């Protein structure tokens, strides 16, 4: 498995795994992926925030 942000092999790290609420009625969660450390997790979150910021009217119901 690779870091969802930088693509490093997680076997060489103490990885951080993230789940995200899908917004479904049952509070379902889906795995976002693993990160090799919190620095990558933080960088990924910031990138995701930028994506959401440019698509603020996006809706899962489309
Ligand atoms: Zn990484």
mmCIF file of C-alpha atoms and ligand atoms in Angstrom:
data_model
loop_
_atom_site.group_PDB
_atom_site.id
_atom_site.type_symbol
_atom_site.label_atom_id
_atom_site.label_comp_id
_atom_site.label_asym_id
_atom_site.label_seq_id
_atom_site.Cartn_x
_atom_site.Cartn_y
_atom_site.Cartn_z
ATOM 1 C CA UNK A 1 0.000 0.000 0.000
ATOM 2 C CA UNK A 2 1.174 3.497 -0.797
ATOM 3 C CA UNK A 3 0.769 6.864 0.852
ATOM 4 C CA UNK A 4 -2.312 8.544 -0.628
ATOM 5 C CA UNK A 5 -0.402 11.806 -0.858
ATOM 6 C CA UNK A 6 3.193 11.171 -1.822
ATOM 7 C CA UNK A 7 3.041 7.534 -2.955
ATOM 8 C CA UNK A 8 5.700 6.256 -0.580
ATOM 9 C CA UNK A 9 5.568 2.617 0.427
ATOM 10 C CA UNK A 10 3.734 2.570 3.765
ATOM 11 C CA UNK A 11 5.539 -0.575 4.852
ATOM 12 C CA UNK A 12 8.538 1.621 5.597
ATOM 13 C CA UNK A 13 6.560 3.951 7.870
ATOM 14 C CA UNK A 14 4.166 3.940 10.796
ATOM 15 C CA UNK A 15 1.206 4.873 8.636
ATOM 16 C CA UNK A 16 -1.841 6.947 9.503
ATOM 17 C CA UNK A 17 -5.132 5.685 8.084
ATOM 18 C CA UNK A 18 -8.062 7.985 7.421
ATOM 19 C CA UNK A 19 -11.758 7.341 7.010
ATOM 20 C CA UNK A 20 -14.270 9.837 5.730
ATOM 21 C CA UNK A 21 -18.020 10.037 6.253
ATOM 22 C CA UNK A 22 -19.774 9.345 2.964
ATOM 23 C CA UNK A 23 -22.773 11.483 3.877
ATOM 24 C CA UNK A 24 -25.018 8.458 3.699
ATOM 25 C CA UNK A 25 -28.063 8.030 5.967
ATOM 26 C CA UNK A 26 -26.399 5.388 8.115
ATOM 27 C CA UNK A 27 -23.309 7.398 8.896
ATOM 28 C CA UNK A 28 -21.274 5.165 6.660
ATOM 29 C CA UNK A 29 -17.572 5.742 6.403
ATOM 30 C CA UNK A 30 -15.214 4.845 3.646
ATOM 31 C CA UNK A 31 -11.487 4.530 3.750
ATOM 32 C CA UNK A 32 -9.673 7.486 2.241
ATOM 33 C CA UNK A 33 -6.329 5.787 2.375
ATOM 34 C CA UNK A 34 -3.108 5.667 4.306
ATOM 35 C CA UNK A 35 -0.473 8.315 4.806
ATOM 36 C CA UNK A 36 3.125 7.721 5.721
ATOM 37 C CA UNK A 37 2.990 10.380 8.427
ATOM 38 C CA UNK A 38 0.955 13.310 9.705
ATOM 39 C CA UNK A 39 2.849 15.743 7.511
ATOM 40 C CA UNK A 40 1.509 13.976 4.426
ATOM 41 C CA UNK A 41 -1.949 13.762 5.969
ATOM 42 C CA UNK A 42 -1.890 17.486 6.694
ATOM 43 C CA UNK A 43 -0.683 18.331 3.193
ATOM 44 C CA UNK A 44 -3.366 16.109 1.689
ATOM 45 C CA UNK A 45 -6.090 17.740 3.803
ATOM 46 C CA UNK A 46 -4.939 21.171 2.677
ATOM 47 C CA UNK A 47 -5.035 20.069 -0.958
ATOM 48 C CA UNK A 48 -8.501 18.611 -0.471
ATOM 49 C CA UNK A 49 -9.680 21.833 1.169
ATOM 50 C CA UNK A 50 -8.522 23.745 -1.892
ATOM 51 C CA UNK A 51 -10.462 21.365 -4.113
ATOM 52 C CA UNK A 52 -13.608 21.754 -2.066
ATOM 53 C CA UNK A 53 -13.133 25.500 -1.979
ATOM 54 C CA UNK A 54 -13.244 25.704 -5.758
ATOM 55 C CA UNK A 55 -16.253 23.426 -5.967
ATOM 56 C CA UNK A 56 -18.342 24.710 -3.103
ATOM 57 C CA UNK A 57 -21.600 24.030 -4.892
ATOM 58 C CA UNK A 58 -20.760 20.426 -5.577
ATOM 59 C CA UNK A 59 -23.408 18.042 -4.277
ATOM 60 C CA UNK A 60 -23.298 14.262 -4.000
ATOM 61 C CA UNK A 61 -26.884 14.270 -5.225
ATOM 62 C CA UNK A 62 -25.733 15.980 -8.373
HETATM 63 ZN ZN1 LIG B 1 3.494 10.326 2.313
#
